[in-house]
């Protein structure tokens, strides 16, 4: 079952992120991919993930919901973390925040070729301003 | 295949919304359900959808990505529409906007029992302010 295989690939990808093995990211994503419709390189993708980890040293990807078919992975990710200063343009300044990401990935030849991500920035904003 | 059945139910649900048959919503959702972790009644849900349609008379749910398994539906929805005045606290005032929603639904006994929705409100804000 290709869906089961895609699920396994995705779980390994998330483990790669959570164990900070960003040098292994090429195992999971193509040399060129789109992120929210923008064409980027694998290096851009790795740099973005490295920046997220730099912004949020305790960043941990918790899978809340995972739905997979033959070519697409849909995941609801939950984060409980502490951005040191700014994250996605929001000044969090060391406050602990909880938020979710709803993200879809298109896989091709067992690697990510397209990502569509929505992060609940309003949830972060409301926790920072409260 | 239960996944295929759930896909069929979801397509009928979206058709119900797009053809404005809100009185049929009870076919697709339980008497009580959670919406972004908040417990609501079927009437609350119907009222919310009716308010969305009132805010956006040309609201149309376009399925961009759909991933379904035995108990969960994940959908990326695309909207190109014209909120008359305010939508989700944003004053759109008749401007045409494009945005997406990434939404997960848990189904139980062929009906929606949980909804987790993220709407790209930042995309709306940026189009309104541009």
Tab-separated table of C-alpha atoms in Angstrom:
chain	number	residue	atom	x	y	z
A	1	UNK	CA	0.000	0.000	0.000
A	2	UNK	CA	1.542	3.270	-1.162
A	3	UNK	CA	-0.466	5.209	1.431
A	4	UNK	CA	1.138	3.187	4.237
A	5	UNK	CA	4.556	3.739	2.681
A	6	UNK	CA	3.920	7.501	2.525
A	7	UNK	CA	2.862	7.473	6.170
A	8	UNK	CA	6.097	5.728	7.099
A	9	UNK	CA	8.154	8.248	5.093
A	10	UNK	CA	6.381	11.131	6.809
A	11	UNK	CA	6.922	9.718	10.296
A	12	UNK	CA	10.633	9.366	9.503
A	13	UNK	CA	10.695	12.952	8.193
A	14	UNK	CA	9.168	14.280	11.414
A	15	UNK	CA	11.623	12.233	13.444
A	16	UNK	CA	14.439	13.727	11.346
A	17	UNK	CA	13.233	17.226	12.268
A	18	UNK	CA	12.694	16.449	15.941
A	19	UNK	CA	16.145	14.882	16.271
A	20	UNK	CA	17.689	17.878	14.445
A	21	UNK	CA	19.224	15.808	11.646
A	22	UNK	CA	18.734	18.544	9.058
A	23	UNK	CA	21.624	17.216	6.970
A	24	UNK	CA	19.397	14.221	6.239
A	25	UNK	CA	16.597	16.364	4.823
A	26	UNK	CA	17.592	15.445	1.248
A	27	UNK	CA	16.227	11.967	1.966
A	28	UNK	CA	12.760	13.453	2.286
A	29	UNK	CA	12.503	16.390	-0.123
A	30	UNK	CA	13.364	17.010	-3.769
A	31	UNK	CA	16.106	19.388	-4.936
A	32	UNK	CA	13.344	21.756	-5.971
A	33	UNK	CA	9.943	21.966	-4.358
A	34	UNK	CA	7.152	24.461	-3.878
A	35	UNK	CA	6.308	25.910	-0.485
A	36	UNK	CA	2.952	27.680	-0.461
A	37	UNK	CA	3.133	27.898	-4.268
A	38	UNK	CA	6.639	29.459	-4.218
A	39	UNK	CA	9.400	27.487	-5.956
A	40	UNK	CA	12.336	26.942	-3.606
A	41	UNK	CA	15.467	24.804	-3.519
A	42	UNK	CA	16.237	22.070	-1.047
A	43	UNK	CA	18.799	24.435	0.491
A	44	UNK	CA	16.108	27.121	0.924
A	45	UNK	CA	13.896	24.527	2.643
A	46	UNK	CA	16.694	23.377	4.921
A	47	UNK	CA	17.602	26.997	5.728
A	48	UNK	CA	13.967	27.743	6.592
A	49	UNK	CA	13.770	24.760	8.942
A	50	UNK	CA	17.141	25.710	10.480
A	51	UNK	CA	15.826	29.240	11.027
A	52	UNK	CA	12.680	27.878	12.709
A	53	UNK	CA	14.869	25.829	15.060
A	54	UNK	CA	17.116	28.828	15.698
A	55	UNK	CA	14.047	30.979	16.481
A	56	UNK	CA	12.586	28.185	18.654
A	57	UNK	CA	15.290	25.989	20.245
A	58	UNK	CA	12.652	23.765	21.930
A	59	UNK	CA	10.628	23.315	18.720
A	60	UNK	CA	9.053	19.851	18.649
A	61	UNK	CA	6.667	18.559	15.989
A	62	UNK	CA	3.745	16.699	17.618
A	63	UNK	CA	1.487	14.888	15.188
A	64	UNK	CA	-2.130	15.397	16.254
A	65	UNK	CA	-3.899	14.123	13.126
A	66	UNK	CA	-2.404	12.351	10.137
A	67	UNK	CA	-4.268	11.420	6.960
A	68	UNK	CA	-2.388	9.886	4.072
A	69	UNK	CA	-3.271	8.609	0.619
A	70	UNK	CA	-1.281	7.452	-2.414
A	71	UNK	CA	0.246	10.849	-3.156
A	72	UNK	CA	-0.644	13.298	-0.383
A	73	UNK	CA	0.024	13.635	3.341
A	74	UNK	CA	-2.240	15.854	5.453
A	75	UNK	CA	-1.135	16.594	8.991
A	76	UNK	CA	-2.317	18.645	11.934
A	77	UNK	CA	0.766	19.478	13.965
A	78	UNK	CA	0.699	20.793	17.539
A	79	UNK	CA	3.439	22.919	19.008
A	80	UNK	CA	4.098	23.866	22.639
A	81	UNK	CA	7.287	25.865	22.502
A	82	UNK	CA	9.197	28.978	23.440
A	83	UNK	CA	10.303	31.273	20.612
A	84	UNK	CA	13.300	33.186	21.938
A	85	UNK	CA	12.592	36.491	20.199
A	86	UNK	CA	10.598	36.753	17.002
A	87	UNK	CA	8.752	33.988	15.120
A	88	UNK	CA	7.033	34.610	11.788
A	89	UNK	CA	7.125	38.334	12.389
A	90	UNK	CA	5.559	38.061	15.852
A	91	UNK	CA	7.624	39.197	18.849
A	92	UNK	CA	7.184	36.326	21.318
A	93	UNK	CA	10.250	37.139	23.461
A	94	UNK	CA	10.610	33.907	25.392
A	95	UNK	CA	6.936	33.361	26.221
A	96	UNK	CA	5.686	29.769	26.019
A	97	UNK	CA	3.046	29.478	23.296
A	98	UNK	CA	0.805	26.723	21.923
A	99	UNK	CA	-0.359	26.704	18.336
A	100	UNK	CA	-1.153	24.395	15.436
A	101	UNK	CA	-0.153	23.984	11.816
A	102	UNK	CA	-2.369	22.346	9.190
A	103	UNK	CA	-0.099	21.194	6.391
A	104	UNK	CA	-0.457	19.210	3.158
A	105	UNK	CA	2.480	17.607	1.322
A	106	UNK	CA	2.472	16.169	-2.179
A	107	UNK	CA	4.945	13.299	-2.501
A	108	UNK	CA	6.600	12.237	-5.744
A	109	UNK	CA	9.013	9.300	-5.936
A	110	UNK	CA	8.882	9.037	-2.117
A	111	UNK	CA	9.952	12.655	-1.540
A	112	UNK	CA	8.181	15.940	-0.831
A	113	UNK	CA	7.611	18.010	-3.989
A	114	UNK	CA	4.924	20.440	-2.763
A	115	UNK	CA	4.027	21.867	0.650
A	116	UNK	CA	0.965	23.913	1.574
A	117	UNK	CA	1.203	25.125	5.152
A	118	UNK	CA	-1.122	27.184	7.318
A	119	UNK	CA	0.083	28.152	10.779
A	120	UNK	CA	-2.322	29.555	13.365
A	121	UNK	CA	-0.507	32.863	13.772
A	122	UNK	CA	-3.581	34.464	15.378
A	123	UNK	CA	-3.281	31.946	18.234
A	124	UNK	CA	0.337	33.039	18.797
A	125	UNK	CA	-0.610	36.721	18.619
A	126	UNK	CA	-3.407	36.328	21.164
A	127	UNK	CA	-1.129	34.500	23.619
A	128	UNK	CA	1.602	37.097	23.260
A	129	UNK	CA	-0.770	40.017	23.782
A	130	UNK	CA	-2.602	38.464	26.752
B	1	UNK	CA	-13.827	0.834	1.659
B	2	UNK	CA	-14.801	3.191	4.459
B	3	UNK	CA	-12.350	5.828	3.202
B	4	UNK	CA	-14.146	5.970	-0.147
B	5	UNK	CA	-17.489	6.176	1.632
B	6	UNK	CA	-16.212	9.080	3.748
B	7	UNK	CA	-14.989	10.841	0.618
B	8	UNK	CA	-18.427	10.450	-0.937
B	9	UNK	CA	-20.110	11.824	2.208
B	10	UNK	CA	-17.763	14.822	2.221
B	11	UNK	CA	-18.370	15.622	-1.458
B	12	UNK	CA	-22.112	15.547	-0.780
B	13	UNK	CA	-21.612	17.809	2.254
B	14	UNK	CA	-19.706	20.382	0.161
B	15	UNK	CA	-22.398	20.201	-2.512
B	16	UNK	CA	-25.000	20.791	0.203
B	17	UNK	CA	-23.153	23.975	1.232
B	18	UNK	CA	-22.587	25.210	-2.317
B	19	UNK	CA	-26.207	24.693	-3.243
B	20	UNK	CA	-27.305	26.456	-0.027
B	21	UNK	CA	-29.318	23.517	1.305
B	22	UNK	CA	-28.498	24.320	4.931
B	23	UNK	CA	-31.683	22.612	6.109
B	24	UNK	CA	-30.045	19.340	5.017
B	25	UNK	CA	-26.993	19.875	7.223
B	26	UNK	CA	-28.322	17.378	9.787
B	27	UNK	CA	-27.546	14.632	7.248
B	28	UNK	CA	-23.852	15.433	7.596
B	29	UNK	CA	-23.227	16.531	11.190
B	30	UNK	CA	-24.143	15.229	14.625
B	31	UNK	CA	-26.488	17.035	17.032
B	32	UNK	CA	-23.417	17.963	19.031
B	33	UNK	CA	-19.951	18.403	17.613
B	34	UNK	CA	-16.749	20.237	18.401
B	35	UNK	CA	-15.492	23.107	16.268
B	36	UNK	CA	-11.873	23.987	17.024
B	37	UNK	CA	-12.220	22.174	20.372
B	38	UNK	CA	-15.391	24.090	21.331
B	39	UNK	CA	-18.532	22.011	21.885
B	40	UNK	CA	-21.384	23.347	19.765
B	41	UNK	CA	-24.831	22.167	18.697
B	42	UNK	CA	-25.937	21.373	15.186
B	43	UNK	CA	-27.968	24.599	15.293
B	44	UNK	CA	-24.833	26.569	16.219
B	45	UNK	CA	-23.029	24.970	13.288
B	46	UNK	CA	-25.860	25.717	10.886
B	47	UNK	CA	-26.082	29.293	12.192
B	48	UNK	CA	-22.327	29.751	11.684
B	49	UNK	CA	-22.537	28.509	8.097
B	50	UNK	CA	-25.601	30.717	7.477
B	51	UNK	CA	-23.672	33.700	8.827
B	52	UNK	CA	-20.739	32.930	6.524
B	53	UNK	CA	-23.121	32.871	3.552
B	54	UNK	CA	-24.774	36.069	4.731
B	55	UNK	CA	-21.345	37.733	5.058
B	56	UNK	CA	-20.279	36.344	1.656
B	57	UNK	CA	-23.236	35.840	-0.703
B	58	UNK	CA	-20.954	34.458	-3.455
B	59	UNK	CA	-19.208	31.997	-1.088
B	60	UNK	CA	-18.263	28.822	-2.967
B	61	UNK	CA	-16.271	25.912	-1.539
B	62	UNK	CA	-13.644	24.751	-4.050
B	63	UNK	CA	-11.872	21.544	-3.088
B	64	UNK	CA	-8.163	21.899	-3.905
B	65	UNK	CA	-6.821	18.865	-2.033
B	66	UNK	CA	-8.758	16.052	-0.398
B	67	UNK	CA	-7.239	13.252	1.695
B	68	UNK	CA	-9.513	10.769	3.415
B	69	UNK	CA	-9.050	7.718	5.589
B	70	UNK	CA	-11.366	5.484	7.626
B	71	UNK	CA	-12.312	8.160	10.161
B	72	UNK	CA	-10.859	11.510	9.084
B	73	UNK	CA	-11.263	13.900	6.162
B	74	UNK	CA	-8.548	16.468	5.434
B	75	UNK	CA	-9.312	19.169	2.909
B	76	UNK	CA	-7.633	22.242	1.486
B	77	UNK	CA	-10.417	24.554	0.375
B	78	UNK	CA	-9.940	27.540	-1.924
B	79	UNK	CA	-12.177	30.564	-1.905
B	80	UNK	CA	-12.473	33.404	-4.408
B	81	UNK	CA	-15.254	35.542	-3.082
B	82	UNK	CA	-16.558	38.950	-2.113
B	83	UNK	CA	-17.403	39.518	1.558
B	84	UNK	CA	-19.952	42.344	1.627
B	85	UNK	CA	-18.756	44.018	4.827
B	86	UNK	CA	-16.906	42.160	7.581
B	87	UNK	CA	-15.673	38.554	7.566
B	88	UNK	CA	-14.045	36.973	10.628
B	89	UNK	CA	-13.446	40.384	12.121
B	90	UNK	CA	-11.790	41.755	8.965
B	91	UNK	CA	-13.464	44.641	7.146
B	92	UNK	CA	-13.411	43.536	3.505
B	93	UNK	CA	-16.155	45.904	2.290
B	94	UNK	CA	-16.991	44.322	-1.035
B	95	UNK	CA	-13.429	43.670	-2.224
B	96	UNK	CA	-12.838	40.361	-4.041
B	97	UNK	CA	-10.431	38.203	-2.033
B	98	UNK	CA	-8.768	34.810	-2.470
B	99	UNK	CA	-7.817	32.667	0.486
B	100	UNK	CA	-7.602	29.065	1.662
B	101	UNK	CA	-8.851	26.954	4.546
B	102	UNK	CA	-7.091	23.802	5.759
B	103	UNK	CA	-9.660	21.745	7.633
B	104	UNK	CA	-9.830	18.330	9.262
B	105	UNK	CA	-13.086	16.542	10.113
B	106	UNK	CA	-13.518	13.482	12.270
B	107	UNK	CA	-16.469	11.376	11.144
B	108	UNK	CA	-18.436	9.050	13.376
B	109	UNK	CA	-21.321	6.941	12.099
B	110	UNK	CA	-21.050	8.733	8.723
B	111	UNK	CA	-21.457	12.223	10.239
B	112	UNK	CA	-19.096	15.005	11.324
B	113	UNK	CA	-18.348	14.928	15.059
B	114	UNK	CA	-15.215	17.121	15.188
B	115	UNK	CA	-13.899	19.969	13.035
B	116	UNK	CA	-10.467	21.607	13.194
B	117	UNK	CA	-10.319	24.576	10.836
B	118	UNK	CA	-7.554	27.024	10.005
B	119	UNK	CA	-8.392	29.896	7.674
B	120	UNK	CA	-5.651	32.011	6.112
B	121	UNK	CA	-6.841	35.284	7.621
B	122	UNK	CA	-3.461	36.932	6.975
B	123	UNK	CA	-4.033	36.431	3.237
B	124	UNK	CA	-7.372	38.264	3.536
B	125	UNK	CA	-5.810	41.055	5.616
B	126	UNK	CA	-2.991	41.605	3.119
B	127	UNK	CA	-5.419	41.800	0.177
B	128	UNK	CA	-7.684	44.229	2.000
B	129	UNK	CA	-4.806	46.515	2.989
B	130	UNK	CA	-3.135	46.472	-0.444
